[in-house]
PDB file of C-alpha atoms and ligand atoms in Angstrom:
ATOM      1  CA  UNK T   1     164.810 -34.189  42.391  1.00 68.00           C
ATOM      2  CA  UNK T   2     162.314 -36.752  42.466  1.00 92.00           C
ATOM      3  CA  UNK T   3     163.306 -40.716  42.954  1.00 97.00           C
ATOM      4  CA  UNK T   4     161.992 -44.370  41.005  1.00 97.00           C
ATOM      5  CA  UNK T   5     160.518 -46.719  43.638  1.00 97.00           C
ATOM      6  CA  UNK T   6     159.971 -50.190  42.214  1.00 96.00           C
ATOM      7  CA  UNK T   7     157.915 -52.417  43.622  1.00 96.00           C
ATOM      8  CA  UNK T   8     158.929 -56.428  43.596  1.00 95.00           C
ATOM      9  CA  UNK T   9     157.590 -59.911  45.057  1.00 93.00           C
ATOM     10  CA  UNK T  10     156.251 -62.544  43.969  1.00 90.00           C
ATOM     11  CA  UNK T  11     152.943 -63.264  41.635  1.00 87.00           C
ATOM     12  CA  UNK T  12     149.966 -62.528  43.628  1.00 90.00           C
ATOM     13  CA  UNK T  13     151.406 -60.374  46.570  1.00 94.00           C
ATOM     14  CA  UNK T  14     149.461 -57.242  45.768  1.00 93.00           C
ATOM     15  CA  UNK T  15     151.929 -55.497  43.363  1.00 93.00           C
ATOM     16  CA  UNK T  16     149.489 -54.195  41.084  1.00 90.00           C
ATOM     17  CA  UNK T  17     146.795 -53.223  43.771  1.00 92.00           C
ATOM     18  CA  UNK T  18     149.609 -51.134  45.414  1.00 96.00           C
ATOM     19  CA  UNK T  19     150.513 -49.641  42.103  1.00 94.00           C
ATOM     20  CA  UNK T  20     147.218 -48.803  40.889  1.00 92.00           C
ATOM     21  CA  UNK T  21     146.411 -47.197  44.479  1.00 95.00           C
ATOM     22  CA  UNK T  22     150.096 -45.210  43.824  1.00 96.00           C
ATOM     23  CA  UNK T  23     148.953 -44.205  40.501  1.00 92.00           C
ATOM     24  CA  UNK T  24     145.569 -43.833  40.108  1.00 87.00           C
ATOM     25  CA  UNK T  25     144.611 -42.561  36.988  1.00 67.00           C
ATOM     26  CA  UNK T  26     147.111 -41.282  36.031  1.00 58.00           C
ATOM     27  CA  UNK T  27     148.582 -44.157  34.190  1.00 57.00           C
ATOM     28  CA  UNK T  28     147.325 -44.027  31.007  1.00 46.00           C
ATOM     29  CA  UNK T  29     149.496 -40.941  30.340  1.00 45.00           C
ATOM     30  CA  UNK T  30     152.638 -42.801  31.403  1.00 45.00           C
ATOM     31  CA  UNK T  31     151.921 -46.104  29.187  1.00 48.00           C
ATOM     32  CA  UNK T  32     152.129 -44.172  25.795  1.00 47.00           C
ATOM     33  CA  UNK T  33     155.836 -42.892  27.007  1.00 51.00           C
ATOM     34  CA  UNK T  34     158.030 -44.891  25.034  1.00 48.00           C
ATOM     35  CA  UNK T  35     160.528 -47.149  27.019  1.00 45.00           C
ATOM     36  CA  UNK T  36     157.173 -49.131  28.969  1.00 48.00           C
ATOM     37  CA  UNK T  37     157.222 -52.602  28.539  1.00 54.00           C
ATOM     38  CA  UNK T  38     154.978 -55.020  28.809  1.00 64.00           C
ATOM     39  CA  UNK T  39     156.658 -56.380  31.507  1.00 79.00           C
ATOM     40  CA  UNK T  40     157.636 -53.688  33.550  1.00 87.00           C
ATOM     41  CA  UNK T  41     154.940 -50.768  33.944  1.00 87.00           C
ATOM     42  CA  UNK T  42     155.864 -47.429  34.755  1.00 89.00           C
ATOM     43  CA  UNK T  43     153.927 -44.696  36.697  1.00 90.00           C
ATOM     44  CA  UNK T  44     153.625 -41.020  38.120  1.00 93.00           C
ATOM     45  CA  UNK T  45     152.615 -41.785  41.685  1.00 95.00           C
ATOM     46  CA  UNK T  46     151.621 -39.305  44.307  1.00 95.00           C
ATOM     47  CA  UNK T  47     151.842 -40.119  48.085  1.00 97.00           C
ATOM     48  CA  UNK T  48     150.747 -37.295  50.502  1.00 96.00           C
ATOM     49  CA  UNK T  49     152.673 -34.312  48.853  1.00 96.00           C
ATOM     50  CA  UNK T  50     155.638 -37.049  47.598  1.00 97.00           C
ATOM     51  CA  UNK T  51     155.788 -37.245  43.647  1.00 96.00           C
ATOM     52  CA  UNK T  52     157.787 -40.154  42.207  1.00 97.00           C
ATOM     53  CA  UNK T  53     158.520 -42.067  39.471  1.00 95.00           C
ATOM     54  CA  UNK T  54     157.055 -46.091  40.439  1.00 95.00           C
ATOM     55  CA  UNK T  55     157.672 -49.419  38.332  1.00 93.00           C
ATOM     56  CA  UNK T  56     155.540 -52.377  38.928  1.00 92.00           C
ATOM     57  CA  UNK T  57     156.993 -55.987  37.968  1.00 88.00           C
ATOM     58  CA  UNK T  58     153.863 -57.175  35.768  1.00 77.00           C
ATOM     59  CA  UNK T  59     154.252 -59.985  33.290  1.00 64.00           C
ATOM     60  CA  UNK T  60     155.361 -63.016  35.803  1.00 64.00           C
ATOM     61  CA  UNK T  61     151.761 -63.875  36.401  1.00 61.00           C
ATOM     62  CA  UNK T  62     151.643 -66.032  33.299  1.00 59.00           C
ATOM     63  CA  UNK T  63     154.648 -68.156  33.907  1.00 59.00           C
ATOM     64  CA  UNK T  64     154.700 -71.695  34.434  1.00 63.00           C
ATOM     65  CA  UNK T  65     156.991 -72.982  37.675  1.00 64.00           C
ATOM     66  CA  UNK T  66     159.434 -74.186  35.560  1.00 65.00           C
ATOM     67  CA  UNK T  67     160.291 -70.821  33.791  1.00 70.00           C
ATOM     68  CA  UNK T  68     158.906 -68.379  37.025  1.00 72.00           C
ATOM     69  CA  UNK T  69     162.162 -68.496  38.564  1.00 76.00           C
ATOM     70  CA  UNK T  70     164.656 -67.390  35.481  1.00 82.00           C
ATOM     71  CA  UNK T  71     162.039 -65.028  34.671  1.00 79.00           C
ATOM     72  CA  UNK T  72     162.042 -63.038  38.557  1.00 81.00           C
ATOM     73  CA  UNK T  73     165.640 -62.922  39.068  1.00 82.00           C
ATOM     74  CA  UNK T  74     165.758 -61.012  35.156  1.00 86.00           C
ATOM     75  CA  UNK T  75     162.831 -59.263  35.443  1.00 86.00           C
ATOM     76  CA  UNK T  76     163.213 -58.293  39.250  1.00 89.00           C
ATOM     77  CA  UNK T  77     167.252 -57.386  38.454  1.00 90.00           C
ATOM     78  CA  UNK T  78     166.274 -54.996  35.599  1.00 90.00           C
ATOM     79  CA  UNK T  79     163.448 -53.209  38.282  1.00 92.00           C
ATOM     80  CA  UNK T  80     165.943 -53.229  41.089  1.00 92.00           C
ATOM     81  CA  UNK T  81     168.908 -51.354  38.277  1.00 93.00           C
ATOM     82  CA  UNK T  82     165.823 -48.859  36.950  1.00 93.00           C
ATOM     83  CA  UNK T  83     165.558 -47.894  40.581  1.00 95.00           C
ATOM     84  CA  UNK T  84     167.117 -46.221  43.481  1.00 96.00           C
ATOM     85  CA  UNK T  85     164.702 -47.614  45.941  1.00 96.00           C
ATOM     86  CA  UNK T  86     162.721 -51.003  46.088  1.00 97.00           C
ATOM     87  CA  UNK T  87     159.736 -51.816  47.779  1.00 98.00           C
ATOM     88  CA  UNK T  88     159.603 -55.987  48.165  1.00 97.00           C
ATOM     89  CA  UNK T  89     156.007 -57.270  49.142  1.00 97.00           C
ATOM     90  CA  UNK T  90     155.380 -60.346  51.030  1.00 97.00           C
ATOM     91  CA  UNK T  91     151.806 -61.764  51.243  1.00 97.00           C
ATOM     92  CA  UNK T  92     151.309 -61.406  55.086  1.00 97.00           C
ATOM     93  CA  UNK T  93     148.547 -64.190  54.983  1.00 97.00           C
ATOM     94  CA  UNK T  94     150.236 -66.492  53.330  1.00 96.00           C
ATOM     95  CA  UNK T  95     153.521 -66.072  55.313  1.00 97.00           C
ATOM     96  CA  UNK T  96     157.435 -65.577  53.908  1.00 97.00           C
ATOM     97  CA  UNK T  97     157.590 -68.678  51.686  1.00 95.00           C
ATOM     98  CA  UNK T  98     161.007 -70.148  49.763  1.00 92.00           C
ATOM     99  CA  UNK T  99     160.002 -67.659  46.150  1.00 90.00           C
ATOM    100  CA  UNK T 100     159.994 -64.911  49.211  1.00 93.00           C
ATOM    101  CA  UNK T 101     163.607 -66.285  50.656  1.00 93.00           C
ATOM    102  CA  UNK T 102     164.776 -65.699  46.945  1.00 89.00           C
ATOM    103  CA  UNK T 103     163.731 -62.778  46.055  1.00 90.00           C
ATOM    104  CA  UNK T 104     165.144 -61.267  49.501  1.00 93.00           C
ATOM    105  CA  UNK T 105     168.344 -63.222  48.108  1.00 91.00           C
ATOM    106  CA  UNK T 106     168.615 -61.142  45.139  1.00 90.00           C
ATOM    107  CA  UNK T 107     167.539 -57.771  46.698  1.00 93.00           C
ATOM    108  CA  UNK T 108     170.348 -58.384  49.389  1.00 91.00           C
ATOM    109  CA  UNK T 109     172.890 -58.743  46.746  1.00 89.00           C
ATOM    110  CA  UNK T 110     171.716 -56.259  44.291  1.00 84.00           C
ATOM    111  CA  UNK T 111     170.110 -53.666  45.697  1.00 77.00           C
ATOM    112  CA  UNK T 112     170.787 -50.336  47.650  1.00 82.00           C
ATOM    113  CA  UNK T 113     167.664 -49.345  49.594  1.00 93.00           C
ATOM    114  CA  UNK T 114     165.168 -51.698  50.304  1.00 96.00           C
ATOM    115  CA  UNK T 115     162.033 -51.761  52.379  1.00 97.00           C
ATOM    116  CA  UNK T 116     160.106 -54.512  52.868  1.00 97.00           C
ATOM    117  CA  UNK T 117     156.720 -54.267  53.132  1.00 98.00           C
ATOM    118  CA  UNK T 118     153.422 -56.889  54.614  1.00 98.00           C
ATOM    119  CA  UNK T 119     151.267 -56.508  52.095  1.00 98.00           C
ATOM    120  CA  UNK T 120     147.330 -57.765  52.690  1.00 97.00           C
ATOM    121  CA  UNK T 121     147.930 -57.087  56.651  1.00 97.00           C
ATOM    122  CA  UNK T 122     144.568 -55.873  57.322  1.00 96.00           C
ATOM    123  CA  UNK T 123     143.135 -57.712  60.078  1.00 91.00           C
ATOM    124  CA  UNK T 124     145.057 -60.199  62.277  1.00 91.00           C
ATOM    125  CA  UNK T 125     144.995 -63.076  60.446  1.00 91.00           C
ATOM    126  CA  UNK T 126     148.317 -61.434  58.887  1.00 93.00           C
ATOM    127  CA  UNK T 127     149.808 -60.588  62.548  1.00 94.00           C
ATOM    128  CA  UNK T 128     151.856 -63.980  62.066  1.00 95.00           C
ATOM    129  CA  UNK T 129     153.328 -63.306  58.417  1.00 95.00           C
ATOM    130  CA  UNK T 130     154.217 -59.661  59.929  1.00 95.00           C
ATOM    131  CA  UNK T 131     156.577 -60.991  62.557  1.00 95.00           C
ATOM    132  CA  UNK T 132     158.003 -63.661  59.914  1.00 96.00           C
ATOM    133  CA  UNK T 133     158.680 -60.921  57.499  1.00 96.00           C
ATOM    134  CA  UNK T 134     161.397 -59.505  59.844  1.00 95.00           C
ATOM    135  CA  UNK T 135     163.109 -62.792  59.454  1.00 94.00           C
ATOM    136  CA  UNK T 136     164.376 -62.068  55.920  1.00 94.00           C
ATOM    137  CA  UNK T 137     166.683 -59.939  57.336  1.00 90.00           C
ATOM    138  CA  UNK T 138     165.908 -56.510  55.493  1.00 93.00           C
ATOM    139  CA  UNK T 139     164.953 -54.620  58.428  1.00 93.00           C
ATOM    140  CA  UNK T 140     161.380 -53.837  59.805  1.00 95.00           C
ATOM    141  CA  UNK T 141     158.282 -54.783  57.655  1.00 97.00           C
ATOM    142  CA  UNK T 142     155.774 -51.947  57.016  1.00 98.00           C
ATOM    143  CA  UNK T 143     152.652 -53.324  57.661  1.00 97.00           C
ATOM    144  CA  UNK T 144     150.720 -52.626  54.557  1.00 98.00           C
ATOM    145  CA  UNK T 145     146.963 -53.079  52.738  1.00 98.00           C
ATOM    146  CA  UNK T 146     147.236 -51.912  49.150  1.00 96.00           C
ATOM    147  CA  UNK T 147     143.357 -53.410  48.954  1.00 95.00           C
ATOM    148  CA  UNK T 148     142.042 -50.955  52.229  1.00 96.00           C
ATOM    149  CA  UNK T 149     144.654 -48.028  52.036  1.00 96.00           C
ATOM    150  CA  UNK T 150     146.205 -48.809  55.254  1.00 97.00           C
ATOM    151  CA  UNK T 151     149.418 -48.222  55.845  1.00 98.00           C
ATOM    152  CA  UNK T 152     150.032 -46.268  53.836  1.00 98.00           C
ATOM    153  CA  UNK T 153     150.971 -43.517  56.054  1.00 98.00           C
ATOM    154  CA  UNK T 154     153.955 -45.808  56.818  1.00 98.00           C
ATOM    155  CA  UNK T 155     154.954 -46.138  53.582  1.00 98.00           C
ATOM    156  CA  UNK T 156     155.127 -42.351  53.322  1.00 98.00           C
ATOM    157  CA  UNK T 157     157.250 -42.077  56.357  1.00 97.00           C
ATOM    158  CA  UNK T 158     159.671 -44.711  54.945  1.00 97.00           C
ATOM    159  CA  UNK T 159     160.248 -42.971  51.516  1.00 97.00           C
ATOM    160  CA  UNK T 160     159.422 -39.020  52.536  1.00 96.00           C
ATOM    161  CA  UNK T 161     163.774 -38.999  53.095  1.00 95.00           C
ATOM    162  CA  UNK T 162     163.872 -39.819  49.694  1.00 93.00           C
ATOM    163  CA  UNK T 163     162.743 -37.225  48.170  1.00 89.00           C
TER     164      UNK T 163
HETATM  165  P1  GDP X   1     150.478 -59.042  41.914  1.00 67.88           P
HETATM  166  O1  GDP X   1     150.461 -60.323  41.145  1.00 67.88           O
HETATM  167  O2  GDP X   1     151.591 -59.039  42.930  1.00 67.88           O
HETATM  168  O3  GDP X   1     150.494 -57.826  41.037  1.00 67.88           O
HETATM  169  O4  GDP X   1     149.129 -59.012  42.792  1.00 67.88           O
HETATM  170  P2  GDP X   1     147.728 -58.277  42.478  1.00 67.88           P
HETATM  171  O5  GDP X   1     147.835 -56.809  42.769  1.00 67.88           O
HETATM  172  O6  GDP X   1     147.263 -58.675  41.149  1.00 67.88           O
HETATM  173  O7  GDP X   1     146.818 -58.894  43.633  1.00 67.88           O
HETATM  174  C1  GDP X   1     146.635 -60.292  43.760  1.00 67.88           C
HETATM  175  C2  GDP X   1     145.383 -60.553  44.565  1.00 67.88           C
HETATM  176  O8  GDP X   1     145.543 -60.106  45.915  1.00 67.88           O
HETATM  177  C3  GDP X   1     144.154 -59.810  44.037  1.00 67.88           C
HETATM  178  O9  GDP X   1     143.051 -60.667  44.153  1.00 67.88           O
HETATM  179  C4  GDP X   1     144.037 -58.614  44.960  1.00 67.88           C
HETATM  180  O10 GDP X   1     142.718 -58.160  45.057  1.00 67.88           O
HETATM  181  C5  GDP X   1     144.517 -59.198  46.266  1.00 67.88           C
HETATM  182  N1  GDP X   1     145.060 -58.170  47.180  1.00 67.88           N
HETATM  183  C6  GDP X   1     145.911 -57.163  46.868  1.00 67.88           C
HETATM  184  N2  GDP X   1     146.155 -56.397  47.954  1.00 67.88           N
HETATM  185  C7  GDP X   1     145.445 -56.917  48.970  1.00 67.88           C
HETATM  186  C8  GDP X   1     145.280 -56.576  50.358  1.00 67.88           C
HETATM  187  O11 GDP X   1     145.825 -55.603  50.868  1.00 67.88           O
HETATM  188  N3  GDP X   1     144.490 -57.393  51.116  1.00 67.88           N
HETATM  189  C9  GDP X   1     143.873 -58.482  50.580  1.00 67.88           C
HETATM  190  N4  GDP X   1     143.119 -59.229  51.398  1.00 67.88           N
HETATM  191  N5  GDP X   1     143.979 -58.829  49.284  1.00 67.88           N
HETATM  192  C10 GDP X   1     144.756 -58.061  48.485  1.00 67.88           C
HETATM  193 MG1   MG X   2     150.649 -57.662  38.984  1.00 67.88          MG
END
């Protein structure tokens, strides 16, 4: 039995890049399954020998301030229920920032496994946003580059009991 793995955070943390590097091509076989949104994309990733079902949080990247907020806690509450494992990306450059604080807020209270991970962490200009990241209290950060491919080796270790 294989496991869903959805991947949360903020606009702009590196969702999609992670995603895409999960999935690959193999996407455009998943998007004519019915039940994908536009909001929430589905995908058949691979990771090492680990096969698993992965759902990236799209369709927040077009909302205004006033409506981002009501918009994450649905959207990110509907991953986190779809899922028995979620992955919550920080932007390591920029630092944890209050959206971060919130989301971690909501993941605390709603869901079972989380990892969180330091996403753009190549190079040490994200060695400060790394240590902060262990300050939203949902264990240790994986140190992650969904741009480079690093980490990812981490990330396997984290979910290989999973499967
Ligand atoms: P999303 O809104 O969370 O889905 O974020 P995207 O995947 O669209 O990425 C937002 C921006 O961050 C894009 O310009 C990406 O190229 C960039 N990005 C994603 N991952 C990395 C990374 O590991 N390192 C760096 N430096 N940039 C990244
Ligand atoms: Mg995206």
């Amino acid at each position: 039995m294989s496991f869903t793995l959805a991947i949360v955070g903020r606009p702009n943390v590196g969702k999609s890049t992670l995603f895409n590097r999960l999935v690959g091509k193999r996407l455009a076989l998943v998007d004519n399954q019915p039940g994908v949104t536009r909001d929430l994309r589905e995908g058949a990733a691979r990771l090492g020998d680990l096969r698993f079902t992965v759902i990236d949080t799209a369709g927040l990247e077009d909302a205004t301030d006033n409506s981002l907020q009501g918009r994450m806690r649905r959207l990110t509450e509907r991953a986190v229920d779809m899922a028995d494992v979620c992955l919550f990306l920080i932007d390591a450059r920029a630092g944890v920032t209050p959206i971060d604080e919130l989301f971690a807020e909501i993941l605390r209270k709603r869901a079972t496994h989380v990892f969180v991970a330091a996403n753009k962490s190549e190079g040490s200009a994200a060695d400060a946003g790394v240590i902060e990241a262990y300050g939203l209290g949902l264990g240790e950060p994986i140190r992650l580059s969904a741009e480079h491919g690093e980490g990812m080796n981490d990330l396997y270790s984290a979910l290989m009991p999973l499967a």
